[in-house]
Amino acid sequence: MSQLNLCLLRWQWGCLLVCSMLYATQVSAKSMPFNLTEGVTDISQQVYDLHMTIFIICCVIGLVVFAAMFWAIIHHRKDKGAQAAQFHENTKVEIIWTAIPFVILIGMAIPATKTLIAMEDPSNADLTIQVTGSQWKWHYKYFGHDVEFYSLLASRQDQIHNQKKKRENYLLEVDYPLVLPVGKKVRFLVTSEDVIHSWWVPAFAVKKDANPGFINEAWTRINEPGIYRGQCAELCGKDHGFMPIVVIAKPQEEFDLWLAAQQQKAIEAKAEEQTMLAMSMDMDEMMQLGEQVYNKHCAACHQPNGEGLAGVFPALKGSQMVTQDVAAHIDIVVNGKSGTAMQAFAKQLTLKELAAVIGYERNAWGNNTGDVIQPAQVKAAMQQKDQ
Amino acid sequence: MSTDAAINTGVSDDAHEHHDHKPSGFFARWVLTTNHKDIGSLYLLFSFAMFLTGGAMAMVIRAELFQPGLQLVEPNFFNQMTTVHGLIMVFGAVMPAFVGLANWMIPVMIGAPDMALPRMNNWSFWILPFAFSLMLMTLFMEGGGPNFGWTFYAPLSTKYSPDSTAVFVFAVHLMGISSIMGAINVIVTIVNLRAPGMTMMKLPLFVWTWLITAFLLIAVMPVLAGAVTMVLTDKYFGTSFFDAAGGGDPVMFQHIFWFFGHPEVYIMILPSFGIISAIIPTFSRKPLFGYASMVYATASIAGLSFLVWAHHMFTTGMPVAAELFFMYCTMLISVPTGVKVFNWVATMWRGSLTFEVPMLFAIAFIVLFTIGGFSGLMLAITPVDFQYHDTYFVVAHFHYVLVSGAIFSIMAASYYWLPKWTGYMYDDYLAKWHFWCSLISVNILFFPMHFLGLAGMPRRIPDYALQFANVNAVVSIGGFAFGLSQLIFLVVVIKCMRGKGERASAKPWEGAEGLEWEMPSPAPYHTHTTPPEIK
């Protein structure tokens, strides 16, 4: 039948098109792997092996089934004079092709069960990290070491909006990466402050949901030092695509040094906070620091121009709270507003940063209140709240 | 047997005297109709309109993802697009299309004069345009439409959702009411209105699969209604079903949702199995292999579908025992599904095959649905699911089973029965173009998504790392091509409806069997007004 030949011709054309497109992709793709990562842990290696096993099983079954089907398509055709047989059941065959897949599945379930049980055993950990997701950042806390910090996307808005060239690790870079020791069993306690997030680092084969009000456990033991990147894997609102995870794995000695330095930094920051209370910022300094803080922490919702998004995130430009009521303004930035996406920034920012960003909001975009907010003012407001 | 409606009396509809005449006037004919064929046509046209609407949203998504960076839409609107695209395709395109096919074909296939509950039938259809108008309206409300994914996980859909959520909840309630009424109608019709001699094990498989689907619908749509109601009261009336601060649990939402959601997945594929089981034997000129095992396989898939919901939730932190249970049950589903595929291939084996367009779509269905089944089996393996979960691998998987699965089967069914519905053969040249364009573009669209997922690209993100750029560009090109290809189908259908083309005989397919082919084409307005004899 000529029509069928025409169809086959078109199909060949289609195949050619697909192949050439795939080829084009292969040539220019910036080293995107086309398969699952083997990762850098024993578990991730086992997961990769399971993935390959089940993949090959599927390929073999697919090959057999499709071969039979295409054999029929090619040979049992009416235009080749094929006469239809009339058989329509065969109990023996039907039992066989029910039983064989069943046996294959059992063969597959055994190693999968073993790996799963190993993955779900976070006992005897050497180090415990609390991972807390919130819209749209991660917070890491090293249990027993007095070190904690927020980790935010480091790619800038102008890269996202195509005004500046995107850096190599665009959307996969953060300001403060999580640092972990190599060769130690690290336990993660994963939770959330607002919606559900999911902490995922492919190289560790760890993906665990961060559920608000509940704590999930996961663990890893990294074999090789290096930088490992991941992303939030559960839709968590507007900037779900903009909360990456970066982990730096260091040998134990380097990790210890790093941890000690962090502890030292935390002590220094506290001391600086004290001196800061006695000092005052001038308008220029406040606006400069305030703009930085605003763009990093506030602009995602309230927008760089302070106009917010109608019906979703309120505008700060011309807002009554921002132009008049200082106390309410400080309160909402410091303590957040429950039941909304407005977070409490008291723990996320220093007193100086809080003062600067509040002052910036009161003077930017034509708000021009002339108010200069000082760290001491913020501190006073916090203490008042505590009493 | 006589199927000449004009000489029969005793038609259930007493609104008009002349049974062979359609009601005159647009309002009386279409808005007040209780005729299963008219309602079937309405369902099918509505679902195609929704398919194009949801498709337009997919085009927005693919256009934004064509390049890294934000070009066309803001993330908040992007999330609304993914959400409403999903809701429309599931509840507006695939499900109503199947109900339309059920309305048209079930009474005809079982020798019934109409659906058992014709007035309710009218109501279940006419709810839908209102439900979807409400749903689409939310996009223009202040704060935007639903932006929490079609799965509307709490607390994103409660504390953090836009004000339009109440409208979304109401729209879902309406869709649920429509589906439940449709399902009741199908069950009552099949159980009560079979012609004498049409025993259960003589039913065409399309009827069987729909009977089972209808039971699934009745079982799970109320669960969905419960879930949206709890979202409503959590958001507006201060309850704490899903808020830990008030003693609730956000993960409980997911359990409830997926207890609905997984059977829902089978609601969208079981009727496809019925369609393919009708088309493959016709163009193989050979009876379906293993009819009884097909029925049992469908029933066991439906039964198992209630025991696998938590495989959507492996990363939420479940006890190991629960993870193992859901992994084993999920793997088990591949056994009856495999039986179906083997049976279809065995039906083709040593047949006398021809490749008319319905057959082309049916063959493509078997191959591509099986690929989707394989990735489903891979996703069932819990330890590996941790890597695949919420990545583009999952997006690839469910689009293979839903687009090149469910939608391809609907296309196959449309080409198969269009001559019966309209009385005209479709334009074969255009139809072949539609098939080959769809087949090629659907694979360019969805196959590379597997690679994106394996490489680590999460789903539901409006922007991505640079390494994913090239593959996303290819995927988007496939997407635009697939979208455009469906316009060919629109032309084909319009040509048939307007009576352009060859007249169709009562039985345009040489190997076709069944009561629908024993009546003239187009099928008379009233058929089987006296029950046919079943040999």
Short mmCIF file of N, CA and C in Angstrom, two decimals, chain A residues 3 7 11 14 25 28-29 32-34 50-51 58 62 65-66 68-69 71-73 76-78 82 84-90 94 97-98 102 105 112-113 116 119-120 160 162 166-167 170-172 194-196 200 202 205 207 209 211 213-214 216 231 233-235 237-238 240-242 310-312 339-340, chain B residues 69-71 75 79 143 148-149 153-156 159-160 244 249 251 254 285-290 293 315-317 320 323-324 328 331-332 334-335 339 342-343 349-355 363 367 374 383-384 386-391 428 432 436 440 451 455-456 458-461 463-467 470 510:
data_model
loop_
_atom_site.label_atom_id
_atom_site.label_comp_id
_atom_site.label_asym_id
_atom_site.label_seq_id
_atom_site.Cartn_x
_atom_site.Cartn_y
_atom_site.Cartn_z
N GLN A 3 0.22 4.28 0.52
CA GLN A 3 0.01 5.23 1.61
C GLN A 3 0.87 4.86 2.83
N CYS A 7 3.77 6.78 4.77
CA CYS A 7 3.81 6.95 6.23
C CYS A 7 5.18 6.57 6.77
N TRP A 11 7.89 8.70 8.79
CA TRP A 11 8.41 8.24 10.08
C TRP A 11 9.92 8.31 10.07
N GLY A 14 10.99 11.73 10.44
CA GLY A 14 10.81 12.14 11.83
C GLY A 14 11.98 11.67 12.68
N THR A 25 21.88 18.70 20.69
CA THR A 25 21.86 18.90 22.13
C THR A 25 23.16 18.39 22.76
N SER A 28 26.19 20.73 22.23
CA SER A 28 26.32 22.03 22.86
C SER A 28 25.94 22.03 24.34
N ALA A 29 25.38 20.92 24.84
CA ALA A 29 24.96 20.92 26.24
C ALA A 29 26.17 21.11 27.14
N MET A 32 25.53 18.51 30.75
CA MET A 32 24.43 17.96 31.53
C MET A 32 24.52 16.46 31.46
N PRO A 33 24.58 15.78 32.62
CA PRO A 33 24.63 14.32 32.55
C PRO A 33 23.30 13.79 32.01
N PHE A 34 23.34 12.71 31.25
CA PHE A 34 22.09 12.17 30.72
C PHE A 34 21.60 10.99 31.54
N LEU A 50 20.57 0.25 41.70
CA LEU A 50 19.15 -0.15 41.59
C LEU A 50 18.52 0.48 40.36
N HIS A 51 18.81 1.75 40.17
CA HIS A 51 18.26 2.48 39.01
C HIS A 51 18.67 1.80 37.72
N CYS A 58 13.60 -3.13 32.40
CA CYS A 58 12.54 -2.51 31.59
C CYS A 58 12.92 -2.55 30.12
N GLY A 62 10.84 -4.45 27.34
CA GLY A 62 10.34 -3.60 26.25
C GLY A 62 10.78 -4.12 24.90
N VAL A 65 8.77 -7.31 23.99
CA VAL A 65 7.36 -7.04 23.67
C VAL A 65 7.25 -6.28 22.35
N PHE A 66 8.07 -5.23 22.21
CA PHE A 66 7.96 -4.42 21.00
C PHE A 66 8.46 -5.20 19.78
N ALA A 68 8.06 -8.41 19.27
CA ALA A 68 6.93 -9.25 18.87
C ALA A 68 5.89 -8.41 18.13
N MET A 69 5.64 -7.23 18.68
CA MET A 69 4.63 -6.37 18.09
C MET A 69 5.03 -5.91 16.69
N TRP A 71 7.17 -7.32 14.74
CA TRP A 71 7.17 -8.49 13.86
C TRP A 71 5.78 -8.66 13.26
N ALA A 72 4.77 -8.58 14.12
CA ALA A 72 3.40 -8.71 13.63
C ALA A 72 3.06 -7.57 12.67
N ILE A 73 3.51 -6.35 13.02
CA ILE A 73 3.19 -5.21 12.16
C ILE A 73 3.81 -5.39 10.77
N HIS A 76 2.45 -9.68 9.61
CA HIS A 76 1.06 -10.14 9.63
C HIS A 76 0.13 -9.06 9.11
N ARG A 77 0.46 -8.59 7.90
CA ARG A 77 -0.31 -7.49 7.35
C ARG A 77 -1.25 -7.97 6.27
N LYS A 78 -2.38 -7.31 6.21
CA LYS A 78 -3.37 -7.71 5.21
C LYS A 78 -2.82 -7.49 3.81
N ALA A 82 -1.81 -11.64 4.63
CA ALA A 82 -1.95 -12.42 5.87
C ALA A 82 -3.42 -12.74 6.15
N ALA A 84 -6.11 -13.82 8.96
CA ALA A 84 -6.18 -13.73 10.42
C ALA A 84 -6.45 -15.10 11.03
N ALA A 85 -5.63 -15.48 12.01
CA ALA A 85 -5.94 -16.66 12.80
C ALA A 85 -7.10 -16.31 13.72
N GLN A 86 -7.75 -17.29 14.29
CA GLN A 86 -8.91 -16.96 15.12
C GLN A 86 -8.73 -17.33 16.59
N PHE A 87 -7.49 -17.68 16.99
CA PHE A 87 -7.32 -18.03 18.41
C PHE A 87 -7.56 -16.81 19.29
N HIS A 88 -8.10 -17.01 20.47
CA HIS A 88 -8.32 -15.85 21.33
C HIS A 88 -8.10 -16.15 22.80
N GLU A 89 -7.57 -17.31 23.10
CA GLU A 89 -7.07 -17.48 24.47
C GLU A 89 -6.14 -18.68 24.53
N ASN A 90 -5.35 -18.69 25.59
CA ASN A 90 -4.42 -19.79 25.79
C ASN A 90 -3.99 -19.73 27.25
N GLU A 94 -1.07 -17.46 29.20
CA GLU A 94 -1.49 -16.37 30.09
C GLU A 94 -0.94 -16.55 31.50
N TRP A 97 2.85 -15.60 31.34
CA TRP A 97 3.22 -14.17 31.33
C TRP A 97 2.62 -13.38 32.48
N THR A 98 1.90 -14.03 33.36
CA THR A 98 1.59 -13.42 34.64
C THR A 98 2.67 -13.77 35.66
N PHE A 102 6.03 -11.52 37.80
CA PHE A 102 5.96 -11.61 39.25
C PHE A 102 7.32 -12.01 39.83
N LEU A 105 9.78 -9.22 39.58
CA LEU A 105 9.52 -8.19 40.59
C LEU A 105 10.10 -8.60 41.94
N ALA A 112 16.10 -3.75 46.63
CA ALA A 112 15.48 -2.45 46.94
C ALA A 112 15.16 -2.37 48.42
N THR A 113 14.65 -3.47 48.98
CA THR A 113 14.31 -3.49 50.40
C THR A 113 15.56 -3.28 51.26
N LEU A 116 16.68 0.32 51.10
CA LEU A 116 15.74 1.21 51.78
C LEU A 116 15.92 1.15 53.29
N MET A 119 18.88 3.07 54.23
CA MET A 119 18.69 4.52 54.09
C MET A 119 17.90 5.11 55.25
N GLU A 120 17.03 4.30 55.82
CA GLU A 120 16.13 4.82 56.86
C GLU A 120 16.66 4.57 58.27
N ILE A 160 18.73 36.94 36.95
CA ILE A 160 17.46 36.24 36.72
C ILE A 160 16.66 36.96 35.66
N ASN A 162 17.78 38.62 33.21
CA ASN A 162 18.54 38.67 31.95
C ASN A 162 19.18 40.03 31.67
N LYS A 166 24.64 35.41 33.14
CA LYS A 166 24.47 34.45 34.22
C LYS A 166 25.79 33.75 34.51
N ARG A 167 26.08 33.60 35.80
CA ARG A 167 27.32 32.93 36.18
C ARG A 167 27.20 31.42 35.97
N TYR A 170 24.66 29.49 38.04
CA TYR A 170 23.42 30.25 38.12
C TYR A 170 22.30 29.42 38.77
N LEU A 171 21.69 29.98 39.79
CA LEU A 171 20.59 29.35 40.55
C LEU A 171 21.02 28.16 41.40
N LEU A 172 22.32 27.81 41.33
CA LEU A 172 22.79 26.70 42.17
C LEU A 172 23.90 27.19 43.09
N ASP A 194 7.20 27.28 57.49
CA ASP A 194 5.96 27.75 56.87
C ASP A 194 5.29 26.65 56.04
N VAL A 195 5.64 26.56 54.76
CA VAL A 195 5.01 25.54 53.92
C VAL A 195 5.94 24.33 53.84
N ILE A 196 5.55 23.34 53.04
CA ILE A 196 6.39 22.16 52.90
C ILE A 196 7.49 22.45 51.87
N TRP A 200 17.03 18.42 49.08
CA TRP A 200 17.51 17.39 48.15
C TRP A 200 18.92 17.70 47.65
N PRO A 202 21.26 15.54 45.18
CA PRO A 202 21.33 14.30 44.39
C PRO A 202 22.59 13.47 44.68
N ALA A 205 21.91 11.19 47.39
CA ALA A 205 20.64 10.47 47.30
C ALA A 205 19.78 10.74 48.54
N LYS A 207 16.69 13.00 49.83
CA LYS A 207 15.61 13.95 49.59
C LYS A 207 14.59 13.75 50.69
N ASP A 209 11.31 15.66 52.86
CA ASP A 209 10.40 16.79 52.95
C ASP A 209 10.57 17.50 54.28
N ASN A 211 8.49 19.35 56.74
CA ASN A 211 7.08 19.58 57.06
C ASN A 211 6.97 20.50 58.26
N GLY A 213 6.05 21.89 61.63
CA GLY A 213 5.50 21.29 62.84
C GLY A 213 5.94 19.85 63.07
N PHE A 214 6.68 19.29 62.14
CA PHE A 214 7.17 17.91 62.31
C PHE A 214 8.64 17.86 61.94
N ASN A 216 11.63 15.43 60.29
CA ASN A 216 12.01 14.22 59.57
C ASN A 216 13.50 13.97 59.73
N GLN A 231 18.58 21.35 45.06
CA GLN A 231 17.53 22.37 45.06
C GLN A 231 16.37 21.91 45.91
N ALA A 233 12.83 20.62 46.43
CA ALA A 233 12.13 19.72 45.51
C ALA A 233 10.63 19.66 45.78
N GLU A 234 10.10 20.58 46.57
CA GLU A 234 8.64 20.55 46.75
C GLU A 234 8.13 21.96 46.54
N LEU A 235 7.13 22.09 45.67
CA LEU A 235 6.57 23.41 45.37
C LEU A 235 6.25 24.14 46.67
N GLY A 237 5.76 27.76 46.79
CA GLY A 237 5.34 29.12 46.57
C GLY A 237 6.13 29.77 45.45
N LYS A 238 6.05 31.09 45.41
CA LYS A 238 6.55 31.87 44.28
C LYS A 238 8.01 31.54 43.93
N HIS A 240 9.97 29.01 44.69
CA HIS A 240 10.37 27.61 44.83
C HIS A 240 11.61 27.30 43.99
N GLY A 241 11.70 27.91 42.84
CA GLY A 241 12.84 27.63 41.95
C GLY A 241 14.11 28.35 42.35
N PHE A 242 14.03 29.12 43.44
CA PHE A 242 15.15 29.98 43.78
C PHE A 242 15.67 29.73 45.20
N ALA A 310 0.13 43.15 43.47
CA ALA A 310 -1.24 43.43 43.89
C ALA A 310 -1.96 42.16 44.36
N GLY A 311 -2.52 42.21 45.54
CA GLY A 311 -3.31 41.09 46.03
C GLY A 311 -2.49 39.96 46.61
N VAL A 312 -1.16 40.00 46.44
CA VAL A 312 -0.33 38.91 46.97
C VAL A 312 0.62 39.45 48.04
N GLY A 339 0.45 33.78 59.84
CA GLY A 339 -0.60 33.49 58.88
C GLY A 339 -0.35 34.11 57.51
N THR A 340 0.80 34.75 57.35
CA THR A 340 1.16 35.29 56.03
C THR A 340 2.59 34.87 55.71
N GLY B 69 16.41 32.02 32.87
CA GLY B 69 16.07 33.41 33.18
C GLY B 69 14.56 33.58 33.10
N LEU B 70 14.08 34.71 33.60
CA LEU B 70 12.64 34.99 33.51
C LEU B 70 12.40 35.93 32.34
N GLN B 71 11.63 35.45 31.34
CA GLN B 71 11.41 36.28 30.16
C GLN B 71 9.98 36.80 30.06
N PRO B 75 7.19 34.43 38.37
CA PRO B 75 7.04 33.10 38.98
C PRO B 75 5.63 32.84 39.52
N ASN B 79 3.34 29.70 38.36
CA ASN B 79 2.72 28.69 39.22
C ASN B 79 1.23 28.56 38.96
N GLY B 143 -4.87 39.03 43.20
CA GLY B 143 -4.07 37.99 43.86
C GLY B 143 -3.90 36.77 42.98
N PHE B 148 -0.88 26.72 43.71
CA PHE B 148 -0.25 25.76 44.62
C PHE B 148 -0.12 24.38 44.00
N GLY B 149 -0.19 24.31 42.69
CA GLY B 149 -0.10 23.00 42.03
C GLY B 149 -1.46 22.33 42.03
N TYR B 153 -1.24 21.04 47.90
CA TYR B 153 -0.77 20.62 49.21
C TYR B 153 -0.96 21.74 50.25
N ALA B 154 -1.49 21.37 51.41
CA ALA B 154 -1.52 22.28 52.55
C ALA B 154 -0.11 22.28 53.15
N PRO B 155 0.34 23.36 53.79
CA PRO B 155 -0.38 24.62 54.03
C PRO B 155 -0.22 25.65 52.91
N LEU B 156 0.42 25.27 51.80
CA LEU B 156 0.55 26.24 50.70
C LEU B 156 -0.82 26.66 50.20
N LYS B 159 -2.93 28.48 54.48
CA LYS B 159 -2.43 29.74 55.02
C LYS B 159 -1.86 30.65 53.96
N TYR B 160 -1.22 30.07 52.95
CA TYR B 160 -0.40 30.88 52.04
C TYR B 160 -1.02 31.04 50.66
N ALA B 244 -0.12 21.96 62.15
CA ALA B 244 0.40 21.34 63.36
C ALA B 244 0.16 22.20 64.59
N ASP B 249 -2.09 17.99 60.83
CA ASP B 249 -0.89 17.43 60.21
C ASP B 249 -0.93 17.71 58.70
N VAL B 251 0.86 16.47 56.44
CA VAL B 251 1.04 15.26 55.64
C VAL B 251 -0.28 14.51 55.50
N GLN B 254 -1.88 15.11 52.33
CA GLN B 254 -1.38 14.34 51.18
C GLN B 254 -1.96 12.94 51.18
N ARG B 285 -8.46 -7.88 12.59
CA ARG B 285 -9.46 -8.84 12.07
C ARG B 285 -9.41 -10.15 12.83
N LYS B 286 -9.35 -10.02 14.12
CA LYS B 286 -9.12 -11.18 14.96
C LYS B 286 -9.73 -10.85 16.33
N PRO B 287 -10.36 -11.84 16.98
CA PRO B 287 -10.97 -11.52 18.28
C PRO B 287 -9.91 -11.13 19.32
N LEU B 288 -10.33 -10.33 20.28
CA LEU B 288 -9.42 -9.91 21.35
C LEU B 288 -8.88 -11.12 22.07
N PHE B 289 -7.57 -11.15 22.30
CA PHE B 289 -6.96 -12.26 23.02
C PHE B 289 -7.23 -12.09 24.51
N GLY B 290 -7.71 -13.15 25.15
CA GLY B 290 -7.86 -13.15 26.60
C GLY B 290 -8.88 -12.17 27.13
N SER B 293 -9.34 -12.48 30.90
CA SER B 293 -8.21 -11.99 31.70
C SER B 293 -8.11 -10.47 31.61
N THR B 315 8.87 10.67 50.13
CA THR B 315 9.82 11.56 50.79
C THR B 315 9.22 12.30 51.98
N THR B 316 7.93 12.07 52.28
CA THR B 316 7.32 12.83 53.38
C THR B 316 7.76 12.34 54.74
N GLY B 317 8.48 11.21 54.79
CA GLY B 317 8.92 10.69 56.07
C GLY B 317 7.92 9.72 56.64
N VAL B 320 9.46 2.84 57.76
CA VAL B 320 10.00 1.95 56.73
C VAL B 320 8.96 0.91 56.30
N GLU B 323 6.64 2.30 53.85
CA GLU B 323 7.31 2.49 52.54
C GLU B 323 7.42 1.16 51.81
N LEU B 324 7.77 0.11 52.54
CA LEU B 324 7.91 -1.21 51.89
C LEU B 324 6.56 -1.68 51.36
N TYR B 328 5.84 -2.52 47.45
CA TYR B 328 5.46 -3.84 46.93
C TYR B 328 4.13 -3.76 46.17
N MET B 331 4.60 -2.12 42.80
CA MET B 331 5.26 -2.99 41.83
C MET B 331 4.26 -4.02 41.29
N LEU B 332 3.39 -4.47 42.19
CA LEU B 332 2.42 -5.50 41.83
C LEU B 332 1.50 -5.05 40.69
N SER B 334 2.16 -3.61 38.10
CA SER B 334 2.70 -3.83 36.76
C SER B 334 2.33 -5.21 36.23
N VAL B 335 1.94 -6.16 37.10
CA VAL B 335 1.57 -7.49 36.61
C VAL B 335 0.29 -7.45 35.77
N VAL B 339 -0.16 -7.85 31.68
CA VAL B 339 -1.07 -8.80 31.04
C VAL B 339 -1.84 -8.12 29.92
N PHE B 342 0.46 -7.58 26.94
CA PHE B 342 0.72 -8.86 26.27
C PHE B 342 -0.50 -9.30 25.46
N ASN B 343 -1.69 -9.12 26.04
CA ASN B 343 -2.91 -9.53 25.34
C ASN B 343 -3.10 -8.75 24.04
N TRP B 349 -0.91 -10.54 16.91
CA TRP B 349 -0.08 -11.65 16.42
C TRP B 349 -0.90 -12.55 15.50
N ARG B 350 -0.39 -12.76 14.31
CA ARG B 350 -1.03 -13.58 13.28
C ARG B 350 -2.42 -13.07 12.92
N GLY B 351 -2.58 -11.77 13.03
CA GLY B 351 -3.81 -11.15 12.55
C GLY B 351 -3.64 -10.80 11.07
N SER B 352 -4.58 -10.01 10.59
CA SER B 352 -4.48 -9.51 9.23
C SER B 352 -4.59 -8.00 9.35
N LEU B 353 -3.42 -7.38 9.57
CA LEU B 353 -3.40 -6.01 10.05
C LEU B 353 -3.54 -4.98 8.93
N THR B 354 -4.33 -3.96 9.21
CA THR B 354 -4.29 -2.75 8.38
C THR B 354 -4.11 -1.57 9.33
N PHE B 355 -3.70 -0.45 8.73
CA PHE B 355 -3.25 0.65 9.59
C PHE B 355 -4.01 1.94 9.33
N ILE B 363 -1.74 1.70 18.21
CA ILE B 363 -0.40 1.11 18.30
C ILE B 363 0.53 2.07 19.04
N VAL B 367 2.75 1.35 22.60
CA VAL B 367 4.19 1.54 22.77
C VAL B 367 4.46 2.62 23.82
N PHE B 374 6.83 1.63 32.22
CA PHE B 374 8.19 1.29 32.69
C PHE B 374 8.72 2.35 33.64
N PRO B 383 13.84 3.45 47.09
CA PRO B 383 15.13 4.14 47.23
C PRO B 383 15.47 5.00 46.02
N VAL B 384 15.09 4.53 44.84
CA VAL B 384 15.40 5.32 43.65
C VAL B 384 14.39 6.45 43.48
N PHE B 386 13.41 8.33 45.70
CA PHE B 386 13.94 9.51 46.39
C PHE B 386 14.69 10.41 45.41
N GLN B 387 15.35 9.82 44.43
CA GLN B 387 16.06 10.63 43.44
C GLN B 387 15.12 11.18 42.36
N TYR B 388 14.15 10.35 41.93
CA TYR B 388 13.27 10.79 40.84
C TYR B 388 12.20 11.77 41.32
N HIS B 389 11.77 11.62 42.57
CA HIS B 389 10.59 12.31 43.08
C HIS B 389 10.66 13.82 42.83
N ASP B 390 9.54 14.37 42.34
CA ASP B 390 9.43 15.81 42.12
C ASP B 390 10.47 16.37 41.15
N THR B 391 10.95 15.52 40.24
CA THR B 391 11.81 16.02 39.17
C THR B 391 11.08 15.88 37.84
N ASP B 428 -8.67 11.43 5.46
CA ASP B 428 -7.59 10.51 5.81
C ASP B 428 -6.21 11.17 5.72
N LYS B 432 -3.77 11.49 8.89
CA LYS B 432 -2.42 10.89 8.96
C LYS B 432 -1.39 11.94 9.34
N TRP B 436 1.09 11.56 12.56
CA TRP B 436 2.56 11.53 12.54
C TRP B 436 3.13 12.76 13.22
N ILE B 440 5.54 12.25 16.55
CA ILE B 440 6.94 12.72 16.60
C ILE B 440 7.08 13.81 17.65
N PHE B 451 15.61 12.78 30.81
CA PHE B 451 17.01 13.14 31.03
C PHE B 451 17.11 14.34 31.97
N ALA B 455 19.08 14.30 35.44
CA ALA B 455 20.17 15.24 35.67
C ALA B 455 19.89 16.14 36.87
N GLY B 456 18.67 16.11 37.39
CA GLY B 456 18.40 16.82 38.64
C GLY B 456 17.55 18.06 38.53
N PRO B 458 14.33 19.97 39.13
CA PRO B 458 13.05 19.80 39.84
C PRO B 458 11.90 20.25 38.95
N ARG B 459 10.69 19.72 39.23
CA ARG B 459 9.53 20.16 38.49
C ARG B 459 8.97 21.46 39.11
N ARG B 460 8.05 22.08 38.40
CA ARG B 460 7.36 23.27 38.87
C ARG B 460 8.29 24.42 39.20
N ILE B 461 9.35 24.60 38.39
CA ILE B 461 10.20 25.77 38.57
C ILE B 461 10.15 26.60 37.30
N ASP B 463 12.41 28.75 36.30
CA ASP B 463 13.75 29.09 35.83
C ASP B 463 14.69 27.98 36.28
N TYR B 464 15.78 27.79 35.55
CA TYR B 464 16.62 26.63 35.85
C TYR B 464 18.09 26.93 35.62
N ALA B 465 18.93 26.04 36.12
CA ALA B 465 20.38 26.19 35.97
C ALA B 465 20.78 26.04 34.49
N LEU B 466 21.92 26.62 34.16
CA LEU B 466 22.31 26.72 32.74
C LEU B 466 22.49 25.37 32.07
N GLN B 467 22.92 24.37 32.83
CA GLN B 467 23.18 23.07 32.20
C GLN B 467 21.91 22.47 31.57
N ASN B 470 19.81 23.57 27.00
CA ASN B 470 19.62 23.02 25.65
C ASN B 470 18.47 22.02 25.59
N GLU B 510 -13.80 -2.99 8.19
CA GLU B 510 -14.07 -4.37 7.79
C GLU B 510 -14.16 -5.32 8.98
#
